[in-house]
Short mmCIF file of N, CA and C in Angstrom, two decimals:
data_model
loop_
_atom_site.label_atom_id
_atom_site.label_comp_id
_atom_site.label_asym_id
_atom_site.label_seq_id
_atom_site.Cartn_x
_atom_site.Cartn_y
_atom_site.Cartn_z
N ILE A 14 0.84 -1.06 0.01
CA ILE A 14 -0.06 -0.03 -0.09
C ILE A 14 0.75 1.35 0.09
N ALA A 15 1.98 1.44 0.87
CA ALA A 15 2.83 2.55 0.71
C ALA A 15 3.36 2.61 -0.45
N LYS A 16 3.68 1.77 -1.29
CA LYS A 16 4.55 1.96 -2.48
C LYS A 16 3.82 2.17 -3.34
N THR A 17 2.65 2.10 -3.49
CA THR A 17 1.52 2.35 -4.74
C THR A 17 0.34 3.55 -4.18
N GLY A 18 0.39 4.00 -3.22
CA GLY A 18 -0.25 4.96 -2.62
C GLY A 18 -1.69 4.87 -2.61
N ILE A 19 -1.95 4.00 -2.62
CA ILE A 19 -3.86 3.37 -2.58
C ILE A 19 -4.06 3.30 -1.17
N SER A 20 -5.64 3.72 -0.84
CA SER A 20 -5.93 3.57 0.37
C SER A 20 -6.12 1.98 0.68
N ASN A 21 -6.31 1.60 2.14
CA ASN A 21 -6.52 0.57 2.62
C ASN A 21 -7.72 -0.15 1.99
N THR A 22 -8.66 0.84 1.96
CA THR A 22 -10.75 0.72 1.42
C THR A 22 -10.23 -0.04 0.00
N ILE A 23 -9.50 0.71 -0.86
CA ILE A 23 -9.50 0.23 -2.07
C ILE A 23 -8.47 -0.95 -2.47
N ALA A 24 -7.48 -1.20 -1.55
CA ALA A 24 -6.70 -2.55 -1.87
C ALA A 24 -7.71 -3.47 -1.05
N GLU A 25 -8.69 -3.39 -0.25
CA GLU A 25 -9.49 -4.75 0.35
C GLU A 25 -10.33 -4.77 -0.89
N GLN A 26 -10.84 -3.88 -1.77
CA GLN A 26 -11.75 -4.06 -2.33
C GLN A 26 -11.17 -4.59 -3.75
N MET A 27 -10.02 -4.67 -4.22
CA MET A 27 -9.28 -5.14 -5.24
C MET A 27 -9.04 -6.58 -4.78
N ILE A 28 -8.52 -6.84 -3.62
CA ILE A 28 -8.16 -8.18 -2.97
C ILE A 28 -9.66 -8.88 -3.34
N LYS A 29 -10.97 -8.41 -2.75
CA LYS A 29 -12.09 -9.25 -3.02
C LYS A 29 -12.29 -9.43 -4.65
N VAL A 30 -12.12 -8.69 -5.34
CA VAL A 30 -12.06 -9.01 -6.65
C VAL A 30 -11.40 -9.91 -6.94
N ALA A 31 -9.98 -10.03 -6.92
CA ALA A 31 -8.97 -10.95 -6.80
C ALA A 31 -9.54 -12.48 -6.26
N ASN A 32 -10.20 -12.45 -5.13
CA ASN A 32 -10.30 -13.51 -4.22
C ASN A 32 -11.63 -14.51 -5.07
N ASP A 33 -12.37 -13.21 -5.76
CA ASP A 33 -13.74 -13.80 -6.28
C ASP A 33 -13.38 -14.37 -7.58
N THR A 34 -12.32 -14.20 -8.21
CA THR A 34 -11.78 -15.05 -9.38
C THR A 34 -11.32 -16.20 -9.17
N ARG A 35 -10.96 -16.61 -7.99
CA ARG A 35 -10.14 -17.92 -7.58
C ARG A 35 -11.42 -18.74 -6.87
N ASP A 36 -12.64 -18.12 -6.64
CA ASP A 36 -13.23 -18.81 -5.90
C ASP A 36 -14.17 -19.97 -6.75
N ASP A 37 -13.97 -21.21 -5.76
CA ASP A 37 -14.44 -22.34 -6.52
C ASP A 37 -15.64 -22.59 -7.37
N GLU A 38 -16.58 -21.63 -7.07
CA GLU A 38 -17.82 -21.39 -7.70
C GLU A 38 -17.54 -20.89 -9.43
N ASN A 39 -16.41 -20.32 -9.43
CA ASN A 39 -16.13 -19.66 -10.89
C ASN A 39 -15.14 -20.63 -11.22
N LYS A 40 -15.29 -21.67 -11.85
CA LYS A 40 -14.39 -23.03 -12.28
C LYS A 40 -14.36 -22.48 -13.76
N GLU A 41 -15.19 -21.58 -14.76
CA GLU A 41 -15.40 -21.48 -16.00
C GLU A 41 -14.56 -20.55 -16.19
N ILE A 42 -13.85 -19.44 -15.16
CA ILE A 42 -13.04 -18.68 -15.58
C ILE A 42 -11.44 -18.79 -15.49
N THR A 43 -10.96 -18.43 -16.50
CA THR A 43 -9.47 -19.06 -16.92
C THR A 43 -8.53 -17.95 -16.25
N PHE A 44 -8.70 -16.81 -16.02
CA PHE A 44 -7.90 -15.49 -15.78
C PHE A 44 -7.89 -15.50 -14.25
N GLN A 45 -6.53 -15.49 -13.49
CA GLN A 45 -6.58 -15.99 -12.27
C GLN A 45 -5.39 -14.53 -11.93
N PHE A 46 -5.69 -14.08 -11.19
CA PHE A 46 -5.03 -12.23 -10.34
C PHE A 46 -3.90 -13.42 -9.78
N THR A 47 -2.58 -12.83 -10.27
CA THR A 47 -1.42 -12.91 -9.20
C THR A 47 -1.10 -11.93 -8.50
N LEU A 48 -0.18 -12.09 -7.77
CA LEU A 48 0.29 -10.90 -6.85
C LEU A 48 1.02 -9.91 -7.52
N ARG A 49 1.85 -10.24 -8.64
CA ARG A 49 2.30 -9.10 -9.51
C ARG A 49 1.32 -8.42 -10.37
N ARG A 50 0.40 -9.02 -10.72
CA ARG A 50 -0.87 -8.51 -11.14
C ARG A 50 -1.72 -7.31 -10.29
N LEU A 51 -1.99 -7.79 -8.97
CA LEU A 51 -2.71 -6.89 -8.14
C LEU A 51 -1.50 -5.58 -7.88
N ILE A 52 -0.48 -5.92 -7.65
CA ILE A 52 0.13 -4.56 -7.47
C ILE A 52 0.67 -3.59 -8.76
N ALA A 53 0.49 -4.48 -9.78
CA ALA A 53 0.52 -3.55 -11.15
C ALA A 53 -0.84 -2.76 -11.15
N TRP A 54 -2.06 -3.28 -10.65
CA TRP A 54 -3.47 -2.64 -10.66
C TRP A 54 -3.38 -1.58 -9.72
N ALA A 55 -2.71 -1.85 -8.38
CA ALA A 55 -2.46 -0.95 -7.67
C ALA A 55 -1.73 0.21 -7.99
N SER A 56 -0.52 -0.03 -8.77
CA SER A 56 0.60 0.85 -8.93
C SER A 56 -0.58 2.19 -10.12
N TYR A 57 -1.03 1.10 -10.92
CA TYR A 57 -1.50 2.15 -12.29
C TYR A 57 -2.71 2.80 -11.54
N TYR A 58 -3.54 2.19 -10.58
CA TYR A 58 -4.61 2.81 -10.28
C TYR A 58 -4.46 4.51 -9.43
N SER A 59 -3.38 4.54 -8.47
CA SER A 59 -2.81 5.62 -8.07
C SER A 59 -2.28 6.82 -8.98
N LYS A 60 -2.01 6.24 -10.40
CA LYS A 60 -1.49 7.08 -11.38
C LYS A 60 -2.67 7.58 -12.24
N VAL A 61 -3.68 6.68 -12.89
CA VAL A 61 -4.35 6.82 -13.59
C VAL A 61 -5.65 6.96 -13.48
N GLY A 62 -6.07 6.19 -11.98
CA GLY A 62 -7.39 6.21 -11.63
C GLY A 62 -7.90 4.70 -11.87
N PRO A 63 -9.15 4.80 -11.45
CA PRO A 63 -9.88 3.40 -11.70
C PRO A 63 -10.29 2.56 -12.91
N GLU A 64 -10.71 3.46 -13.66
CA GLU A 64 -11.28 2.72 -15.03
C GLU A 64 -9.90 2.35 -15.98
N VAL A 65 -9.06 3.25 -15.93
CA VAL A 65 -8.00 3.03 -16.77
C VAL A 65 -6.75 2.09 -16.35
N SER A 66 -7.06 2.18 -14.92
CA SER A 66 -6.17 1.14 -14.29
C SER A 66 -6.37 -0.37 -14.57
N SER A 67 -8.10 -0.28 -14.51
CA SER A 67 -8.42 -1.70 -14.62
C SER A 67 -8.38 -2.46 -16.02
N GLU A 68 -8.31 -1.68 -16.91
CA GLU A 68 -8.38 -1.87 -18.18
C GLU A 68 -6.86 -2.47 -18.41
N LEU A 69 -5.72 -1.32 -17.92
CA LEU A 69 -4.31 -1.68 -18.30
C LEU A 69 -3.71 -2.73 -17.55
N ALA A 70 -4.27 -3.06 -16.35
CA ALA A 70 -3.69 -3.91 -15.91
C ALA A 70 -4.61 -5.18 -15.48
N VAL A 71 -5.55 -5.22 -16.01
CA VAL A 71 -6.45 -6.58 -15.40
C VAL A 71 -6.99 -6.97 -17.07
N LEU A 72 -8.03 -6.22 -17.29
CA LEU A 72 -9.06 -6.27 -18.44
C LEU A 72 -8.24 -6.62 -19.74
N ASN A 73 -7.14 -6.02 -19.98
CA ASN A 73 -6.62 -6.01 -21.27
C ASN A 73 -5.63 -7.61 -21.41
N PHE A 74 -5.91 -8.13 -20.22
CA PHE A 74 -5.32 -10.00 -20.12
C PHE A 74 -6.22 -10.83 -20.27
N CYS A 75 -7.26 -10.66 -20.04
CA CYS A 75 -8.21 -11.30 -20.17
C CYS A 75 -9.01 -11.84 -21.30
N ASN A 76 -9.71 -12.75 -21.71
CA ASN A 76 -10.12 -13.18 -22.73
C ASN A 76 -11.71 -12.66 -22.82
N GLU A 77 -12.49 -12.73 -23.60
CA GLU A 77 -13.72 -11.97 -23.63
C GLU A 77 -14.96 -12.57 -22.60
N VAL A 78 -15.17 -13.81 -22.20
CA VAL A 78 -15.84 -14.26 -21.19
C VAL A 78 -15.17 -13.88 -19.93
N ASP A 79 -13.99 -14.04 -19.68
CA ASP A 79 -13.38 -13.49 -18.44
C ASP A 79 -13.86 -11.70 -18.05
N ARG A 80 -13.50 -11.32 -19.37
CA ARG A 80 -13.57 -9.63 -19.40
C ARG A 80 -14.86 -9.55 -18.68
N TYR A 81 -16.03 -10.15 -19.38
CA TYR A 81 -17.43 -9.73 -18.83
C TYR A 81 -17.72 -10.04 -17.17
N PHE A 82 -17.06 -10.91 -16.90
CA PHE A 82 -17.15 -11.48 -15.69
C PHE A 82 -16.55 -10.34 -14.77
N ILE A 83 -14.97 -10.24 -14.85
CA ILE A 83 -14.35 -9.13 -13.96
C ILE A 83 -14.88 -7.91 -14.16
N LYS A 84 -15.56 -7.38 -15.27
CA LYS A 84 -16.00 -6.14 -15.00
C LYS A 84 -17.57 -6.05 -14.10
N SER A 85 -18.15 -7.48 -14.12
CA SER A 85 -19.11 -7.02 -13.03
C SER A 85 -18.65 -7.26 -11.54
N LEU A 86 -17.55 -8.01 -11.43
CA LEU A 86 -16.83 -7.83 -9.93
C LEU A 86 -16.38 -6.32 -10.09
N LEU A 87 -16.05 -5.68 -10.91
CA LEU A 87 -15.59 -4.52 -10.51
C LEU A 87 -16.65 -3.87 -10.00
N ARG A 88 -17.56 -3.74 -10.79
CA ARG A 88 -19.16 -2.78 -10.38
C ARG A 88 -19.34 -3.22 -9.31
N THR A 89 -19.59 -4.53 -8.71
CA THR A 89 -20.25 -4.98 -7.54
C THR A 89 -19.09 -4.50 -6.44
N HIS A 90 -17.69 -4.88 -6.57
CA HIS A 90 -17.47 -4.40 -5.49
C HIS A 90 -16.23 -3.14 -5.19
N MET A 91 -16.22 -2.34 -6.57
CA MET A 91 -15.71 -1.19 -6.75
C MET A 91 -16.23 -0.05 -7.30
N ASN A 92 -17.59 -0.31 -7.69
CA ASN A 92 -18.57 0.59 -8.38
C ASN A 92 -17.57 1.30 -9.50
N ILE A 93 -16.97 0.37 -10.46
CA ILE A 93 -16.43 0.85 -11.25
C ILE A 93 -17.01 0.57 -12.68
N GLU A 94 -17.59 1.48 -13.65
CA GLU A 94 -18.05 1.17 -14.93
C GLU A 94 -17.30 1.09 -15.95
N ILE A 95 -17.01 0.44 -16.56
CA ILE A 95 -15.85 -0.10 -17.98
C ILE A 95 -17.04 -0.49 -19.06
N GLU A 96 -16.96 0.17 -20.05
CA GLU A 96 -17.73 -0.13 -21.56
C GLU A 96 -17.09 -1.44 -21.99
#
């Protein structure tokens, strides 16, 4: 958190999104958040904001099905709307 400049609340929300992709109920999702991906997302977040950072660090690495699912998680946990 100190290196990325994000708040504890944002960090917790990002972790919730990541954990939901790893949940056993989501076996159809192929994208997995790594620690490196989370750190990249947090770093971008403090520089370019929520929507752009989510695109750059997360969604650009997803297939179309995973992208749709992760967008729904971003809306649910972080109130981020991405087209």
